[in-house]
PDB file of C-alpha atoms in Angstrom:
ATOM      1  CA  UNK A 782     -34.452  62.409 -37.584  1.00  0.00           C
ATOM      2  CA  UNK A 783     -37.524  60.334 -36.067  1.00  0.00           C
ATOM      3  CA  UNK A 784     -37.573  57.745 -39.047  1.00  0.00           C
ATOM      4  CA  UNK A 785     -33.629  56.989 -38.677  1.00  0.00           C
ATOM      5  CA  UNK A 786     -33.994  56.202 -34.929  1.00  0.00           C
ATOM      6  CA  UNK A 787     -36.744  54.087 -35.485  1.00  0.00           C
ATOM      7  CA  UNK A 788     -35.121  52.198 -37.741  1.00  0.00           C
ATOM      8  CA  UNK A 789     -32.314  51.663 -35.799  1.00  0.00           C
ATOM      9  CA  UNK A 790     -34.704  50.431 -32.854  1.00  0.00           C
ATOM     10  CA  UNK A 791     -36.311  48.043 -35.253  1.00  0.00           C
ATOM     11  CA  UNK A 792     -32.633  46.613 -36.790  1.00  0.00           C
ATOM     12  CA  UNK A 793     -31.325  46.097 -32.873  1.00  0.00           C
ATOM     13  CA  UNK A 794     -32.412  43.409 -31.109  1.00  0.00           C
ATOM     14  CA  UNK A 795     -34.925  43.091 -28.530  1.00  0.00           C
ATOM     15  CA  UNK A 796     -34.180  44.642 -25.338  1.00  0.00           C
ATOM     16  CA  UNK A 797     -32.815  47.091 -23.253  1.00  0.00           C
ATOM     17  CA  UNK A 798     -30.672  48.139 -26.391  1.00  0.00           C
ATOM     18  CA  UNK A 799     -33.503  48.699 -29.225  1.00  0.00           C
ATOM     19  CA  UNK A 800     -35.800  50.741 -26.851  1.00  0.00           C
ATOM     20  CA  UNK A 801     -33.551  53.187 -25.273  1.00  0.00           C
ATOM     21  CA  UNK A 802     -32.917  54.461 -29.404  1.00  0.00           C
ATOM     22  CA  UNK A 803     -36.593  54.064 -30.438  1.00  0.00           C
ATOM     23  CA  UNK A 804     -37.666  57.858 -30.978  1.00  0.00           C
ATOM     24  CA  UNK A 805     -36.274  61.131 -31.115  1.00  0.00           C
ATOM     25  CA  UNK A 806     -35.344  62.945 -27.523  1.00  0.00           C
ATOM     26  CA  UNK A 807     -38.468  65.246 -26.852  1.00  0.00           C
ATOM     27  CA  UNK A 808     -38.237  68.908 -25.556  1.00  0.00           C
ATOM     28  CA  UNK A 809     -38.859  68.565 -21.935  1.00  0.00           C
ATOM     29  CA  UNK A 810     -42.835  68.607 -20.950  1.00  0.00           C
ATOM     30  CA  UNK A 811     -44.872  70.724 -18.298  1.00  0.00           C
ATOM     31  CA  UNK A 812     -44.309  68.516 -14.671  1.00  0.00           C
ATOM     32  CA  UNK A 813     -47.026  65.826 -14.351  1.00  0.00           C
ATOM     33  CA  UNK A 814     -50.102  67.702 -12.197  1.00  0.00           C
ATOM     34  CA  UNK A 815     -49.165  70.982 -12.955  1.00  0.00           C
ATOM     35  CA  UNK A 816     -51.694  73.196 -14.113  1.00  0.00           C
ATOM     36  CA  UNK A 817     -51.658  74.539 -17.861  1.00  0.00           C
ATOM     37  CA  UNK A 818     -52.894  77.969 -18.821  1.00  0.00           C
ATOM     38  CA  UNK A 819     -56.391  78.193 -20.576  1.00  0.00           C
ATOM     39  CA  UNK A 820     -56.027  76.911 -24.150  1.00  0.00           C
ATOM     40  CA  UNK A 821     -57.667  79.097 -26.500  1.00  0.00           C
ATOM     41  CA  UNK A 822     -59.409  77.120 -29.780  1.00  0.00           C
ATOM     42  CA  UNK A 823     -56.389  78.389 -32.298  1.00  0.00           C
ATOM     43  CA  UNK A 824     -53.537  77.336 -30.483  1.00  0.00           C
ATOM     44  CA  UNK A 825     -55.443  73.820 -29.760  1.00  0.00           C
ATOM     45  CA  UNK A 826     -55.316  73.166 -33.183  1.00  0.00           C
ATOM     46  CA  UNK A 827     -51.874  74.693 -33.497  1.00  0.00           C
ATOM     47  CA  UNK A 828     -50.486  72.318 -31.170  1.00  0.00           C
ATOM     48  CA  UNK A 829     -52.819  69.674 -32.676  1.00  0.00           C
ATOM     49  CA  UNK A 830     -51.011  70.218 -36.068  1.00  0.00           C
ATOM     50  CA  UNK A 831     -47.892  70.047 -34.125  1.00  0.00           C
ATOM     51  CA  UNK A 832     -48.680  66.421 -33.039  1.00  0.00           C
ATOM     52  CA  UNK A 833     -49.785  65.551 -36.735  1.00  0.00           C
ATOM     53  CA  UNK A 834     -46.420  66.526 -37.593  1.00  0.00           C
ATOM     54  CA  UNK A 835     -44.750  64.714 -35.178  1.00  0.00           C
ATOM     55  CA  UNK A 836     -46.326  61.684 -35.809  1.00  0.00           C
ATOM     56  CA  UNK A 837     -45.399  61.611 -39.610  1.00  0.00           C
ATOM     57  CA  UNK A 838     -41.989  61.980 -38.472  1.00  0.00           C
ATOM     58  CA  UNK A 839     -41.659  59.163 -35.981  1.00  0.00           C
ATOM     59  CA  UNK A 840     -43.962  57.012 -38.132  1.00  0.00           C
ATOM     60  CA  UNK A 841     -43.432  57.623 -41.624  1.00  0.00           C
ATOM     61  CA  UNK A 842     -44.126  54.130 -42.101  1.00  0.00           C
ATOM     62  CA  UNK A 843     -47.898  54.055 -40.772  1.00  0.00           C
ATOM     63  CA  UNK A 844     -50.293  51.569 -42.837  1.00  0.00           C
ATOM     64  CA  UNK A 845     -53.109  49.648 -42.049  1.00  0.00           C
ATOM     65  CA  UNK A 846     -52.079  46.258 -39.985  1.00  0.00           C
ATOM     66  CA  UNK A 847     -54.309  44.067 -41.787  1.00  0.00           C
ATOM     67  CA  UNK A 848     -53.013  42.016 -44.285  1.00  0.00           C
ATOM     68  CA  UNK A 849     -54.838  42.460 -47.730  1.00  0.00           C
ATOM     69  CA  UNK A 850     -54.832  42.867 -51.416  1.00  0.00           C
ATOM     70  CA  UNK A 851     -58.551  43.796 -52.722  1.00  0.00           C
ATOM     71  CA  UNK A 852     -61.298  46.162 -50.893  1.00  0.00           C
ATOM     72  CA  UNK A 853     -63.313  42.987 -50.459  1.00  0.00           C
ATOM     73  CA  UNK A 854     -60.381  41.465 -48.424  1.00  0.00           C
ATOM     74  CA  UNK A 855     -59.974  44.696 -46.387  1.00  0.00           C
ATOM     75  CA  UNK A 856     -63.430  45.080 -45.745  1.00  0.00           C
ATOM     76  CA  UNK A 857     -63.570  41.720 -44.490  1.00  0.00           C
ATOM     77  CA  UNK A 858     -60.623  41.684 -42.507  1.00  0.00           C
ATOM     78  CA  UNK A 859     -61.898  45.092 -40.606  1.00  0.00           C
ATOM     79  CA  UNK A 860     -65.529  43.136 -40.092  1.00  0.00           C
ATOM     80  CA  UNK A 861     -63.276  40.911 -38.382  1.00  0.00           C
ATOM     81  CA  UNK A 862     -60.997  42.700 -36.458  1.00  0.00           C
ATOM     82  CA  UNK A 863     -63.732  44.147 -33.828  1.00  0.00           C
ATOM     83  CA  UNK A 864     -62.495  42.780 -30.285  1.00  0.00           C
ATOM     84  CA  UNK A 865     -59.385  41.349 -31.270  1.00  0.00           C
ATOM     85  CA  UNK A 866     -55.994  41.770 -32.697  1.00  0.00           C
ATOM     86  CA  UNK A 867     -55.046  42.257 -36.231  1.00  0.00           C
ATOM     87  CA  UNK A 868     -52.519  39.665 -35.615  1.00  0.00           C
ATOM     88  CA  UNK A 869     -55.087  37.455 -34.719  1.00  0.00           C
ATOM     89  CA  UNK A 870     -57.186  38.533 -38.228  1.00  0.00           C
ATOM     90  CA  UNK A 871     -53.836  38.013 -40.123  1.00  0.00           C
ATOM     91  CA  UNK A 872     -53.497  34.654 -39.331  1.00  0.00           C
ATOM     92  CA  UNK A 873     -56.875  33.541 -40.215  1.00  0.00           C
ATOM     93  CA  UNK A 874     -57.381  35.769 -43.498  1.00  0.00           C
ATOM     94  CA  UNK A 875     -55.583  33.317 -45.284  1.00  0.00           C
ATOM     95  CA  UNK A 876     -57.425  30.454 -44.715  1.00  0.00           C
ATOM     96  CA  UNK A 877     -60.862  32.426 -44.845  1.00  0.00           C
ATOM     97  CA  UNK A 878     -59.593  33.890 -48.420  1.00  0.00           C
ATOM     98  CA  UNK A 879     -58.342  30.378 -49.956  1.00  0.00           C
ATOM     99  CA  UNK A 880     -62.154  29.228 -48.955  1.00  0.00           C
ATOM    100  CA  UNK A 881     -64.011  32.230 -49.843  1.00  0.00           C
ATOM    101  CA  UNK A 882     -61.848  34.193 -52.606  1.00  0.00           C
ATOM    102  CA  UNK A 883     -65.355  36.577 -54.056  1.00  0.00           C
ATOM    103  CA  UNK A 884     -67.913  38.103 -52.543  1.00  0.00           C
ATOM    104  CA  UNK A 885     -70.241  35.407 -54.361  1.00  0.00           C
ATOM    105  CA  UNK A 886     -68.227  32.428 -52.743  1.00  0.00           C
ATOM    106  CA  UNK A 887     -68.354  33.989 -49.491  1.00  0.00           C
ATOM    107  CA  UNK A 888     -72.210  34.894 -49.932  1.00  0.00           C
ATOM    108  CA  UNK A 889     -73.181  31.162 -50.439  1.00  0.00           C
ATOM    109  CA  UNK A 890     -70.952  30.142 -47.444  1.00  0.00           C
ATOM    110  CA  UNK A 891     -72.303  27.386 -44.580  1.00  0.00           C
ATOM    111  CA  UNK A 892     -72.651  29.291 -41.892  1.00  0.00           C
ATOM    112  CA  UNK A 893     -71.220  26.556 -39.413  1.00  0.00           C
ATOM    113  CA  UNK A 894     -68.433  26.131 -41.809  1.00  0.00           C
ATOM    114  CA  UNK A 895     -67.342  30.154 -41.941  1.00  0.00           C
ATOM    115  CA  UNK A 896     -67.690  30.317 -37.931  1.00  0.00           C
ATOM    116  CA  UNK A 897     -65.222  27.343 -37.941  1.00  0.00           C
ATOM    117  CA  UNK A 898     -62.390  28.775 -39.889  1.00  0.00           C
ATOM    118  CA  UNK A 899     -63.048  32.548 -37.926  1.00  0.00           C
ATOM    119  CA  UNK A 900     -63.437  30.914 -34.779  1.00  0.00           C
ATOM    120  CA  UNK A 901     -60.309  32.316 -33.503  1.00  0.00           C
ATOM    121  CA  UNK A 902     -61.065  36.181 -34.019  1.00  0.00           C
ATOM    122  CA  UNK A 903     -64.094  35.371 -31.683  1.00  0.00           C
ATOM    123  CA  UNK A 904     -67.550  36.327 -32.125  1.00  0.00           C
ATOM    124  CA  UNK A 905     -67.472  34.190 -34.425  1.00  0.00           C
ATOM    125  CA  UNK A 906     -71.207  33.552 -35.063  1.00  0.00           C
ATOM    126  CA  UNK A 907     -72.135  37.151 -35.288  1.00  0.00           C
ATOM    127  CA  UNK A 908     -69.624  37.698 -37.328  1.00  0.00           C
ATOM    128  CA  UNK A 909     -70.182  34.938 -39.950  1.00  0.00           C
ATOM    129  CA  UNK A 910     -73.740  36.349 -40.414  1.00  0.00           C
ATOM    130  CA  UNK A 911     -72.646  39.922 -41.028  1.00  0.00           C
ATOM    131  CA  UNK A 912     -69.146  38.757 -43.453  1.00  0.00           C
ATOM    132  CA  UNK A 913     -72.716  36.386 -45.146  1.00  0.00           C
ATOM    133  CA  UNK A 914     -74.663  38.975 -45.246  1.00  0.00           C
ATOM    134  CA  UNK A 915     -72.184  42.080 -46.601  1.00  0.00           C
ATOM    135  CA  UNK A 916     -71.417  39.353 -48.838  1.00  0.00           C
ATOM    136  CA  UNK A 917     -75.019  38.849 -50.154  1.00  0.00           C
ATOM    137  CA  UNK A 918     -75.734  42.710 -50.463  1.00  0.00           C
ATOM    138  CA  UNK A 919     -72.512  43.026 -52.570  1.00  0.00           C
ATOM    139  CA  UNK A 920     -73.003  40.237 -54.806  1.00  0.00           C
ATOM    140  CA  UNK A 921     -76.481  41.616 -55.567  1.00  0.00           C
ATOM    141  CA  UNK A 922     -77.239  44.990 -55.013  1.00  0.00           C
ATOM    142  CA  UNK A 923     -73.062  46.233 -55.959  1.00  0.00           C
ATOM    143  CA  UNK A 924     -72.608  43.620 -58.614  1.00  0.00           C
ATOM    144  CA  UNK A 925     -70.209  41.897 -56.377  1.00  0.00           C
ATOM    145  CA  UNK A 926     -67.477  44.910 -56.161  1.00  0.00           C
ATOM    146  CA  UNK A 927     -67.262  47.017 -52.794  1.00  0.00           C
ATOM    147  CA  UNK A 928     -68.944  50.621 -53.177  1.00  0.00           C
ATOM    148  CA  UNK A 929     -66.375  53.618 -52.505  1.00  0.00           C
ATOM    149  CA  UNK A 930     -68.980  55.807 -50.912  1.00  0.00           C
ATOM    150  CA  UNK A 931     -69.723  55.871 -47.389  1.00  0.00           C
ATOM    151  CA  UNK A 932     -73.355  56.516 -47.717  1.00  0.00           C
ATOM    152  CA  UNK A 933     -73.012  52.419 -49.895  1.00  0.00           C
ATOM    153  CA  UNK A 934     -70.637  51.066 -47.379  1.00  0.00           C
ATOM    154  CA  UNK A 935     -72.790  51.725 -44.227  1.00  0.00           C
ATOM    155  CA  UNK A 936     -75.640  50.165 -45.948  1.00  0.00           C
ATOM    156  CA  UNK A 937     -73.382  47.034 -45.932  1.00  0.00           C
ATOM    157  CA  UNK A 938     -74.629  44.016 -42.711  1.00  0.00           C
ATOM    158  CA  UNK A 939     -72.005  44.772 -39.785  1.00  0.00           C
ATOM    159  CA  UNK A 940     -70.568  47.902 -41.278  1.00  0.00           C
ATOM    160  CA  UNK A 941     -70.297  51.239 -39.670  1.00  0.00           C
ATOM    161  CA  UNK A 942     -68.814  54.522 -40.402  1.00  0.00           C
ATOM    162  CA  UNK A 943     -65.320  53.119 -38.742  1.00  0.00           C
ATOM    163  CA  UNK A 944     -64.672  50.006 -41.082  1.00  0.00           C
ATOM    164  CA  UNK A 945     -66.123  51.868 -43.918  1.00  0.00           C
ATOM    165  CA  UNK A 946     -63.226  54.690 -43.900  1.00  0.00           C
ATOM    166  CA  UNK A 947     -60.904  52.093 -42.988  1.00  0.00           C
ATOM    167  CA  UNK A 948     -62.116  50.268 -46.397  1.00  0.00           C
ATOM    168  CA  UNK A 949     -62.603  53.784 -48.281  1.00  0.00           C
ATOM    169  CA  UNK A 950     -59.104  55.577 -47.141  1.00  0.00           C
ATOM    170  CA  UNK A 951     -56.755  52.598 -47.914  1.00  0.00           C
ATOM    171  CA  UNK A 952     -58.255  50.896 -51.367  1.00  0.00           C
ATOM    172  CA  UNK A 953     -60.085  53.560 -52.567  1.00  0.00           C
ATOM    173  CA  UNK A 954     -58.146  56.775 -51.405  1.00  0.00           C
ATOM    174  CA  UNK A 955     -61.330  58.381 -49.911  1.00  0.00           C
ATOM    175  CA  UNK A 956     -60.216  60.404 -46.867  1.00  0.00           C
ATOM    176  CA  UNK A 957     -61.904  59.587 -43.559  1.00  0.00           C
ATOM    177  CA  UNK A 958     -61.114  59.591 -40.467  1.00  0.00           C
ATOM    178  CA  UNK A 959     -60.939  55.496 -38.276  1.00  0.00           C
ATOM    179  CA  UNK A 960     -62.451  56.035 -34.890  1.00  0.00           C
ATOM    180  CA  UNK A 961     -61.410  52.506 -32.813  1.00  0.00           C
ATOM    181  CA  UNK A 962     -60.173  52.679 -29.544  1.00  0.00           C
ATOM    182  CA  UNK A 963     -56.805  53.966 -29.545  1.00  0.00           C
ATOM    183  CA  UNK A 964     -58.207  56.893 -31.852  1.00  0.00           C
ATOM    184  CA  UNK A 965     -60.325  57.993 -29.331  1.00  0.00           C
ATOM    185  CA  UNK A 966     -58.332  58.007 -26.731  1.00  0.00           C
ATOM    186  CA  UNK A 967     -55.694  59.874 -27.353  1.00  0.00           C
ATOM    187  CA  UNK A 968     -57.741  62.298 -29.195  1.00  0.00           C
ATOM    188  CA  UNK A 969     -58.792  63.390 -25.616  1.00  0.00           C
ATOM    189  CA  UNK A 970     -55.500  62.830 -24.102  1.00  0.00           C
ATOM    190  CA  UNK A 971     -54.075  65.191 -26.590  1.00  0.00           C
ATOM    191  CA  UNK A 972     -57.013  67.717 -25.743  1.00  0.00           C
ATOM    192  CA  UNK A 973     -58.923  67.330 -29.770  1.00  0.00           C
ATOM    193  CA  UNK A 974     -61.784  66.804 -27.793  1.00  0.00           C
ATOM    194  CA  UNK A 975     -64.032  65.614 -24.880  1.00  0.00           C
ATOM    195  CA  UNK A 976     -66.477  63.375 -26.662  1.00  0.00           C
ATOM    196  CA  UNK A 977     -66.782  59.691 -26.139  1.00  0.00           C
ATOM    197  CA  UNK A 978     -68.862  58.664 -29.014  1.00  0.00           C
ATOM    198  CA  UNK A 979     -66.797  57.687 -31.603  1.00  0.00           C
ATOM    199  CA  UNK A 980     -69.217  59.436 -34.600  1.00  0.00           C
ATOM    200  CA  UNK A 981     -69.080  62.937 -32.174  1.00  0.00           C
ATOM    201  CA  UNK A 982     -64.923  62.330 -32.480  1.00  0.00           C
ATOM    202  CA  UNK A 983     -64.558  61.834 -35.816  1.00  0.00           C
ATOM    203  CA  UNK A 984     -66.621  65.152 -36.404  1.00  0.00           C
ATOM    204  CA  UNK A 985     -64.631  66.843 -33.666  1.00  0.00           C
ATOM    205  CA  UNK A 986     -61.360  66.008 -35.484  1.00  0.00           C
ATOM    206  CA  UNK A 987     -62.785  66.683 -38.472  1.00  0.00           C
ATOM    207  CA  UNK A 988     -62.771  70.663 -37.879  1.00  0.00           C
ATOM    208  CA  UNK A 989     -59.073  70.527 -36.799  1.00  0.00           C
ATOM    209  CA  UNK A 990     -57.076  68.590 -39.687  1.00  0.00           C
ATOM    210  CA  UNK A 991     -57.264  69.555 -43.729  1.00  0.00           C
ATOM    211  CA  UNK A 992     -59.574  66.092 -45.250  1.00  0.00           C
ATOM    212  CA  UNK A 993     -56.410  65.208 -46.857  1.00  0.00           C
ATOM    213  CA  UNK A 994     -54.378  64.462 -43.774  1.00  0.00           C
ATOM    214  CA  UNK A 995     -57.683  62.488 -42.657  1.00  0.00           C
ATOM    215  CA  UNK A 996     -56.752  59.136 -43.108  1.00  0.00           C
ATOM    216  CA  UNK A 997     -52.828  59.113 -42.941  1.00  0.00           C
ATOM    217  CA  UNK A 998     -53.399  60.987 -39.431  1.00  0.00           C
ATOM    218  CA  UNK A 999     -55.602  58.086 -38.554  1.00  0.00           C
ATOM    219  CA  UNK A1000     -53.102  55.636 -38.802  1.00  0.00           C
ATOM    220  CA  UNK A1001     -50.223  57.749 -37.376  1.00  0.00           C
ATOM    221  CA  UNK A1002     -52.282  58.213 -33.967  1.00  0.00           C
ATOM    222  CA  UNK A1003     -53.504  54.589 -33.590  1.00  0.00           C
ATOM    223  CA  UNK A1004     -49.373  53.620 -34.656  1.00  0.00           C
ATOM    224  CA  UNK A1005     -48.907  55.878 -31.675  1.00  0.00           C
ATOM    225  CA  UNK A1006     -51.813  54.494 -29.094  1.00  0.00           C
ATOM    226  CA  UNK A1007     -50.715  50.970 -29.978  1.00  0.00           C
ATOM    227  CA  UNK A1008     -46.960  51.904 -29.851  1.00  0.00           C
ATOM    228  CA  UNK A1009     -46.160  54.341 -27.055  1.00  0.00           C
ATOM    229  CA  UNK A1010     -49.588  55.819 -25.719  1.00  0.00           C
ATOM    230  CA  UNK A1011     -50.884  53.186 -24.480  1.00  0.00           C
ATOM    231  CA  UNK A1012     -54.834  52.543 -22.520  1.00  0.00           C
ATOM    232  CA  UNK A1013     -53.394  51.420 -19.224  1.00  0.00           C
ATOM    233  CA  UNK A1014     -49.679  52.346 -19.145  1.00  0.00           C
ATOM    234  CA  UNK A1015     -48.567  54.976 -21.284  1.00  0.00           C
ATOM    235  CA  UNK A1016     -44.701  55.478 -21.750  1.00  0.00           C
ATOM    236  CA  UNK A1017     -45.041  59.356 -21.254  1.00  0.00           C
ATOM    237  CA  UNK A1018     -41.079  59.026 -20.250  1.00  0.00           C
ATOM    238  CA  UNK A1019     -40.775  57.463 -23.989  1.00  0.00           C
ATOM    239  CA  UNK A1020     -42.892  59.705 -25.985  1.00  0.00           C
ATOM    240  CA  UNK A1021     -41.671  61.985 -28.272  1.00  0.00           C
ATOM    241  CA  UNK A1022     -44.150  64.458 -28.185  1.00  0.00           C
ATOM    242  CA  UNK A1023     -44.592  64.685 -24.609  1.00  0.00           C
ATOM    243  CA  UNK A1024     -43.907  68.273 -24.757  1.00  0.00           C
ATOM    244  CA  UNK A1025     -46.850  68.931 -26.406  1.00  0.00           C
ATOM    245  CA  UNK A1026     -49.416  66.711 -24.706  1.00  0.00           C
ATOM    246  CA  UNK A1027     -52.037  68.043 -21.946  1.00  0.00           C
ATOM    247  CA  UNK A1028     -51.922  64.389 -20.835  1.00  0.00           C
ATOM    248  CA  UNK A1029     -48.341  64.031 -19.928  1.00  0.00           C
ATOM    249  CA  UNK A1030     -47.517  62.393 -17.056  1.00  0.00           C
ATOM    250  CA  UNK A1031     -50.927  59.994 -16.743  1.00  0.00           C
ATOM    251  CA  UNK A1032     -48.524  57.215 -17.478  1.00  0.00           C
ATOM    252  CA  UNK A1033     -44.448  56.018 -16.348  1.00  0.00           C
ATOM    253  CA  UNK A1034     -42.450  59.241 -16.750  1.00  0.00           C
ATOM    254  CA  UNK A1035     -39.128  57.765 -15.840  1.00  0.00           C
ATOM    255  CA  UNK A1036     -37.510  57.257 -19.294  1.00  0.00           C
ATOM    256  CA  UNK A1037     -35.911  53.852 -18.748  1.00  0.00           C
ATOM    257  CA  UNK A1038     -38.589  52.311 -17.299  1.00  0.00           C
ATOM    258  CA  UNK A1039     -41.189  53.724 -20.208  1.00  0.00           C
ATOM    259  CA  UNK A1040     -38.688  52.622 -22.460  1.00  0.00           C
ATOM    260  CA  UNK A1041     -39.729  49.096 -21.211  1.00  0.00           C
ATOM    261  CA  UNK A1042     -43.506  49.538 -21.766  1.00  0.00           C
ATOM    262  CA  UNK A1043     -42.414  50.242 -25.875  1.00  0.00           C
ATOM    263  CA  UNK A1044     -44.337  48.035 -27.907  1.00  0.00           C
ATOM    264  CA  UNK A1045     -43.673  46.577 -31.189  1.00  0.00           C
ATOM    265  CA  UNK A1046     -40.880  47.585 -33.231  1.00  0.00           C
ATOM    266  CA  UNK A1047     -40.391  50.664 -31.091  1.00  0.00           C
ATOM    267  CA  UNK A1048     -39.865  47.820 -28.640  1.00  0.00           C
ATOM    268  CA  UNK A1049     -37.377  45.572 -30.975  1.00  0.00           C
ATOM    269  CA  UNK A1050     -40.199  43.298 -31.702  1.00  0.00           C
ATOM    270  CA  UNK A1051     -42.791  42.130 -34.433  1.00  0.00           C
ATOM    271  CA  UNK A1052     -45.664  43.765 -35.877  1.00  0.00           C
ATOM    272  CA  UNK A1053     -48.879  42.976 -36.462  1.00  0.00           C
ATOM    273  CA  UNK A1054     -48.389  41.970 -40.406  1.00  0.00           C
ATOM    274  CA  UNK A1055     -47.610  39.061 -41.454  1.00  0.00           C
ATOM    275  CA  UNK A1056     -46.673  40.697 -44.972  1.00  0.00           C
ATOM    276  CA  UNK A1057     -45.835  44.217 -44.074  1.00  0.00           C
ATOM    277  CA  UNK A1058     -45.440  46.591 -46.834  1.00  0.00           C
ATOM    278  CA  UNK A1059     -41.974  48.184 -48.093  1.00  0.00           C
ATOM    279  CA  UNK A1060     -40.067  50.436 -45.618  1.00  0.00           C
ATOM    280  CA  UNK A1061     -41.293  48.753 -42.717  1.00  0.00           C
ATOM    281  CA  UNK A1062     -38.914  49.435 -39.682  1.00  0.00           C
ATOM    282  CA  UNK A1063     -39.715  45.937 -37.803  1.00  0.00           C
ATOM    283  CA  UNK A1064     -39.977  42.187 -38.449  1.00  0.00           C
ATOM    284  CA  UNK A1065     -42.970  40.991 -39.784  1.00  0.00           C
ATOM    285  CA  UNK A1066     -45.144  38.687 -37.206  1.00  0.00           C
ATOM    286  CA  UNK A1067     -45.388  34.798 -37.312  1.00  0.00           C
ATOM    287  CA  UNK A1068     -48.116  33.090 -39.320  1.00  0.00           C
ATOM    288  CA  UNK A1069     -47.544  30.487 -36.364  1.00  0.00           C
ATOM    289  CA  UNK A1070     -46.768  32.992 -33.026  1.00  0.00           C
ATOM    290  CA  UNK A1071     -49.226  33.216 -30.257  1.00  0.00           C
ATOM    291  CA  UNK A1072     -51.819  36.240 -30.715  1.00  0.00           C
ATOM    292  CA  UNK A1073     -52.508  38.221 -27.259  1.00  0.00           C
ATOM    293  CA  UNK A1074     -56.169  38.467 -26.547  1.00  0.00           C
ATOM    294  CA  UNK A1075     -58.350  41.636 -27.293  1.00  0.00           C
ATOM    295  CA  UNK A1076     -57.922  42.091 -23.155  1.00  0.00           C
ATOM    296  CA  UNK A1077     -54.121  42.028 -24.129  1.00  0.00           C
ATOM    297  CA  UNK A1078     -53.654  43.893 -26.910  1.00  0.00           C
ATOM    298  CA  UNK A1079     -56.126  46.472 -25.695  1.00  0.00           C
ATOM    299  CA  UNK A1080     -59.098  45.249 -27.986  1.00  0.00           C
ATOM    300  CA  UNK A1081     -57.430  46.201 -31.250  1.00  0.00           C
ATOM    301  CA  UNK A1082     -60.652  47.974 -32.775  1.00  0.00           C
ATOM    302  CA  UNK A1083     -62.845  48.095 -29.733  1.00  0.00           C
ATOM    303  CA  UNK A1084     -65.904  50.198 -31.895  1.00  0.00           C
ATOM    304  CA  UNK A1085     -68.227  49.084 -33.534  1.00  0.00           C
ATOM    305  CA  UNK A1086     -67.482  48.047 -36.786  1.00  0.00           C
TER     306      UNK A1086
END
């Protein structure tokens, strides 16, 4: 139901046309302001479970937006992707990789000549010494391959528990759970929890979802934060499972108007991967098309890496 009106959003063009299909027509949600009843802890993760469910219907499709083909080149491409887009990592993965193709060519890198070609993804000079310095632990304490523990990957320059499920979930198949920014917030607009440390939300969701909906759950809700729930204008009018959401109504309830504020192929326009994998609903993005800035796009993966 979900998947085939998504993918008739994505074939339509962009416009008034492609977002009034995108998503299924939700059950109708509690008035915006109006008090709920007391939740108890069950039927929180009852409705919770409901959302999970949702979300694999609407976004079958859900994958990682950075472009790669090895754990080294995910694991890079995460270290980059703290305070900007992944659009913005996509484009300059290929250069970096064509330069630096190992973890032993990257390890021996000029600094001055890494920040160059990285420049773009900003923080550029921090982040050359911790891509230099992963690089360095991998090539000699790993014997150049990427470790597919978390307890190894955290040990790792410039990696923390987020890009180390990110790396462990998608080329390893280690469930885990990506805490960045749209994670977080909608696990407390959907009522999962209260915490604001990303490490206290992971464990929070943790106790709600089965470890082997861990990492596919993490992509449907940031697909979902980056799509329809979004930081500073949600399309609560747009969203599909406003009927079960606490949250309803913090953002544009009139549906033609959130079915403006639809972004990406919900919206009848590009993702964020320049080679998106099969079944993708949208048009991959341009190797050559402008890249918003982290204030624009919402700071892709705001958390620390």
């Amino acid at each position: 139901m979900a998947e085939s009106k998504v993918r008739k959003a994505a074939a339509a063009p962009a416009g008034k046309t492609a977002r009034k299909t995108a998503g299924p027509a939700a059950p109708a949600p509690a008035k915006p302001g109006k008090p709920r009843k007391p939740e108890s802890h069950l039927a929180m993760v009852r409705r919770a479970r409901k959302i999970n469910r949702a979300l694999a219907e609407l976004y079958p499709y859900a994958h990682p937006e950075l472009d790669f083909e090895s754990p080294f080149e995910l694991l890079v491409a995460t270290v980059l992707s703290a305070q900007t887009t992944d659009l913005r990592v996509n484009q300059t993965t290929p250069a970096l990789f064509a330069t630096y193709p190992t973890p032993e060519a990257l390890a021996a890198a000029v600094p001055e000549e890494l920040e160059e070609i990285i420049r773009p993804t900003g923080f550029f000079r921090n982040k050359a010494k911790s891509l230099i310095g992963l690089s360095i632990a991998l090539r000699d304490n790993f014997g150049g391959e990427v470790p597919r523990t978390l307890e190894q990957m955290v040990t790792l320059p410039g990696v923390g528990r987020k890009t180390a499920n990110v790396v462990l979930g998608n080329a390893y198949g280690v469930p885990g759970i990506t805490v960045d920014t749209h994670f977080g917030r909608l696990a407390r607009r959907f009522g999962w929890t209260a915490e604001e440390d990303p490490v206290a939300v992971e464990a929070a969701v943790a106790e709600i979802f089965p470890k082997s909906e861990w990492t596919m759950l993490s992509h449907r809700v940031v697909f979902h934060g980056r799509r329809i729930c979004h930081s500073r204008k949600p399309a609560c009018g747009a969203c599909p499972i406003a009927a079960l959401c606490p949250s309803y109504g913090v953002g544009e309830i009139d549906p033609e108007k959130a079915a403006g504020l639809l972004k990406y192929e919900l919206g009848g326009e590009p993702g964020q991967r320049l080679r998106p994998p099969a079944g993708y609903p949208g048009q991959p993005a341009r190797a050559s098309a402008p890249a918003v800035t982290a204030a624009e796009g919402e700071g892709e993966h705001g958390v620390t890496a």
